[in-house]
Coordinates of N, CA, C and O in Angstrom, one line a residue:
X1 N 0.8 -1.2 0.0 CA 0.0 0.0 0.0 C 0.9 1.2 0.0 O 1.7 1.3 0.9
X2 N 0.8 2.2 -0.9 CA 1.3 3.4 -0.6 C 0.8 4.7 0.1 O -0.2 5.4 0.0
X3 N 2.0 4.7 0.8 CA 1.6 6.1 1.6 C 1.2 7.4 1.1 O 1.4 7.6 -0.1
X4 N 0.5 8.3 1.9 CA 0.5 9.8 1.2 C 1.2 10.7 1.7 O 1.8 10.3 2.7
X5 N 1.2 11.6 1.5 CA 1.9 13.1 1.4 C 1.4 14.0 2.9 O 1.8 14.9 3.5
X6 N 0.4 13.3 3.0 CA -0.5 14.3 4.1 C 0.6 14.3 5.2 O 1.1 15.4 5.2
X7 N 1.2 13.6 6.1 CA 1.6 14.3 7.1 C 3.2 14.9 6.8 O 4.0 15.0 7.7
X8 N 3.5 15.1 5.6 CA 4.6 16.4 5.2 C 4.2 17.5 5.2 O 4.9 18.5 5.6
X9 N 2.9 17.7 4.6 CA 2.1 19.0 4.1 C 1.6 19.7 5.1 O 0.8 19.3 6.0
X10 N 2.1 21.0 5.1 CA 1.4 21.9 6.2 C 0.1 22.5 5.6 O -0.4 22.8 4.5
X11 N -0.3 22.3 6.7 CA -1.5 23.0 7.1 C -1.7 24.4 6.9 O -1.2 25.1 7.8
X12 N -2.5 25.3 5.8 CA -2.6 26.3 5.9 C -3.0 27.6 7.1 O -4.1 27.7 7.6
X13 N -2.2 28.3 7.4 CA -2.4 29.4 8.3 C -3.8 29.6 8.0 O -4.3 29.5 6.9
X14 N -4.7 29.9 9.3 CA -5.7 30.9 9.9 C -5.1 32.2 10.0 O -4.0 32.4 10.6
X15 N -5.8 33.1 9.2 CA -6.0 34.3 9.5 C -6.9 35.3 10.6 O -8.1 35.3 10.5
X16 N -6.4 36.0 11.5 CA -7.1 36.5 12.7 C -8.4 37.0 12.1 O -8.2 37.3 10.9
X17 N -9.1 37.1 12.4 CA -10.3 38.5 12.4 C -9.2 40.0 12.7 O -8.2 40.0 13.3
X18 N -9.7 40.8 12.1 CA -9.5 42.4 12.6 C -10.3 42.4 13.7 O -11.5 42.0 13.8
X19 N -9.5 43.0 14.7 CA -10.0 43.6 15.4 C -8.9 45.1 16.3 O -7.7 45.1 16.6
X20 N -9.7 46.0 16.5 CA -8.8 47.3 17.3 C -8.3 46.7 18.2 O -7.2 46.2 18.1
X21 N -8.9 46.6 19.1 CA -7.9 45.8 20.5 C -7.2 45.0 19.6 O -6.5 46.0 19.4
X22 N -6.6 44.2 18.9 CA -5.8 42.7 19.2 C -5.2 43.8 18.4 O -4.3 44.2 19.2
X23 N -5.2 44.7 17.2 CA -4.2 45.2 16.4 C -3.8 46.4 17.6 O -2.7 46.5 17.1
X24 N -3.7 47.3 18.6 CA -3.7 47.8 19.6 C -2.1 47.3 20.2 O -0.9 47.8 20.3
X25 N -2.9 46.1 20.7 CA -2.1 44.8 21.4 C -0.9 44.8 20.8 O 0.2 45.2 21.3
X26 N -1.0 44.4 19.4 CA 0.3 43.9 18.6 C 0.9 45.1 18.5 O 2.2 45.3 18.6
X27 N 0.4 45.7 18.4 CA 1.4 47.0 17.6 C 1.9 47.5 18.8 O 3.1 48.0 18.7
X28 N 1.5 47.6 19.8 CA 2.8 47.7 21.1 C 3.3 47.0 21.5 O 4.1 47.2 22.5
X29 N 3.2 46.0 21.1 CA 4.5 44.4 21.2 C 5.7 44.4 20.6 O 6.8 44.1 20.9
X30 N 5.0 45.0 19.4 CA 6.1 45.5 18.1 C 6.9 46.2 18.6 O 8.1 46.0 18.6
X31 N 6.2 47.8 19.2 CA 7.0 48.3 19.3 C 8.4 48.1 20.4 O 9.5 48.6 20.2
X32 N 8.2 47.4 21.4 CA 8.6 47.0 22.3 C 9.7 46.1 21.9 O 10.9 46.4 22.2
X33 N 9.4 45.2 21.3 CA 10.4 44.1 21.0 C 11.0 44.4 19.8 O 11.5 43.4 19.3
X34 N 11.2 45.3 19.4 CA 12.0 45.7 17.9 C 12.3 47.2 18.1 O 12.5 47.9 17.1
X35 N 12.4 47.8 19.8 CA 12.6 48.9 20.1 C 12.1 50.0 19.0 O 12.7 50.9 18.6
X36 N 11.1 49.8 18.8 CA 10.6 51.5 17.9 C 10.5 52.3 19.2 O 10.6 51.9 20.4
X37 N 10.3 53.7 18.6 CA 10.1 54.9 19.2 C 8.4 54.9 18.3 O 7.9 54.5 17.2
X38 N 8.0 55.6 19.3 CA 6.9 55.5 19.7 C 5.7 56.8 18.4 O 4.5 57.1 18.4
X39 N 6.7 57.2 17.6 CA 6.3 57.4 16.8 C 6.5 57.0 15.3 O 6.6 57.7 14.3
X40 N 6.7 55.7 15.4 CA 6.6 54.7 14.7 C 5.0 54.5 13.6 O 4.8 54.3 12.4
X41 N 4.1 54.7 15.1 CA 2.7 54.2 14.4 C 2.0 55.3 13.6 O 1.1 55.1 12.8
X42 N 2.5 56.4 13.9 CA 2.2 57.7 13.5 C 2.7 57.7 11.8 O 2.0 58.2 10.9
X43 N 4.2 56.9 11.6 CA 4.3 57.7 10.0 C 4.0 57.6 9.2 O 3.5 56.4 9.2
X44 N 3.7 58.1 8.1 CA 2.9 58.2 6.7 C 3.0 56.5 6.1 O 2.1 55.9 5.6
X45 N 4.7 56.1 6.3 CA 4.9 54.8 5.6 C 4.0 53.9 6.6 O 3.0 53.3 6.4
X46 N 4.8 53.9 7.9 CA 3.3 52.5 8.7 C 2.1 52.8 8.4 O 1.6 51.8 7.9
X47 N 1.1 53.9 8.3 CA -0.2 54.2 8.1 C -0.4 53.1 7.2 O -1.0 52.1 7.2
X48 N 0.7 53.7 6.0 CA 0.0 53.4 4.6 C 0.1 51.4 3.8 O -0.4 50.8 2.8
X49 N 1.1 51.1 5.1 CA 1.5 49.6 4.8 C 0.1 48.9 5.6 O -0.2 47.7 5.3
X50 N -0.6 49.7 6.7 CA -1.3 49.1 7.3 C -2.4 49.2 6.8 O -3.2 48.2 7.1
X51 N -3.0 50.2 5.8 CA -4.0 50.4 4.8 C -3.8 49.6 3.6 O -4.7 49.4 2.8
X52 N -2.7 49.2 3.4 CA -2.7 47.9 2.3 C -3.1 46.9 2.5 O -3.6 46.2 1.7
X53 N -2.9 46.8 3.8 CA -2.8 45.2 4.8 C -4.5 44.7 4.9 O -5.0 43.6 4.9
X54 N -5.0 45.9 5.0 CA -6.2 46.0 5.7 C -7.1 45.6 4.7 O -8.3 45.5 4.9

């Protein structure tokens, strides 16, 4: 009998829901653990990567 492939194959990622709180959350984790300055979330480039995202 031949085997299959299934347990090589990952499992595709779940995607969160949006939500303000949990994006709130992350984004001061971020900042924290990758030392931003705190006007980070303010600049035109994060806005605009986060309105892509979105």
């Amino acid at each position: 009998m031949q085997s299959t492939l299934d347990p090589h194959l990952r499992s595709k990622e779940t995607i969160a829901a949006y939500l303000e709180s949990s994006f709130h959350a992350v984004a001061i984790q971020w900042l924290v653990e990758t030392d931003q300055p705190i006007q980070a979330l303010q600049h035109p480039a994060f806005k605009n990567m986060i309105d892509i995202a979105s």
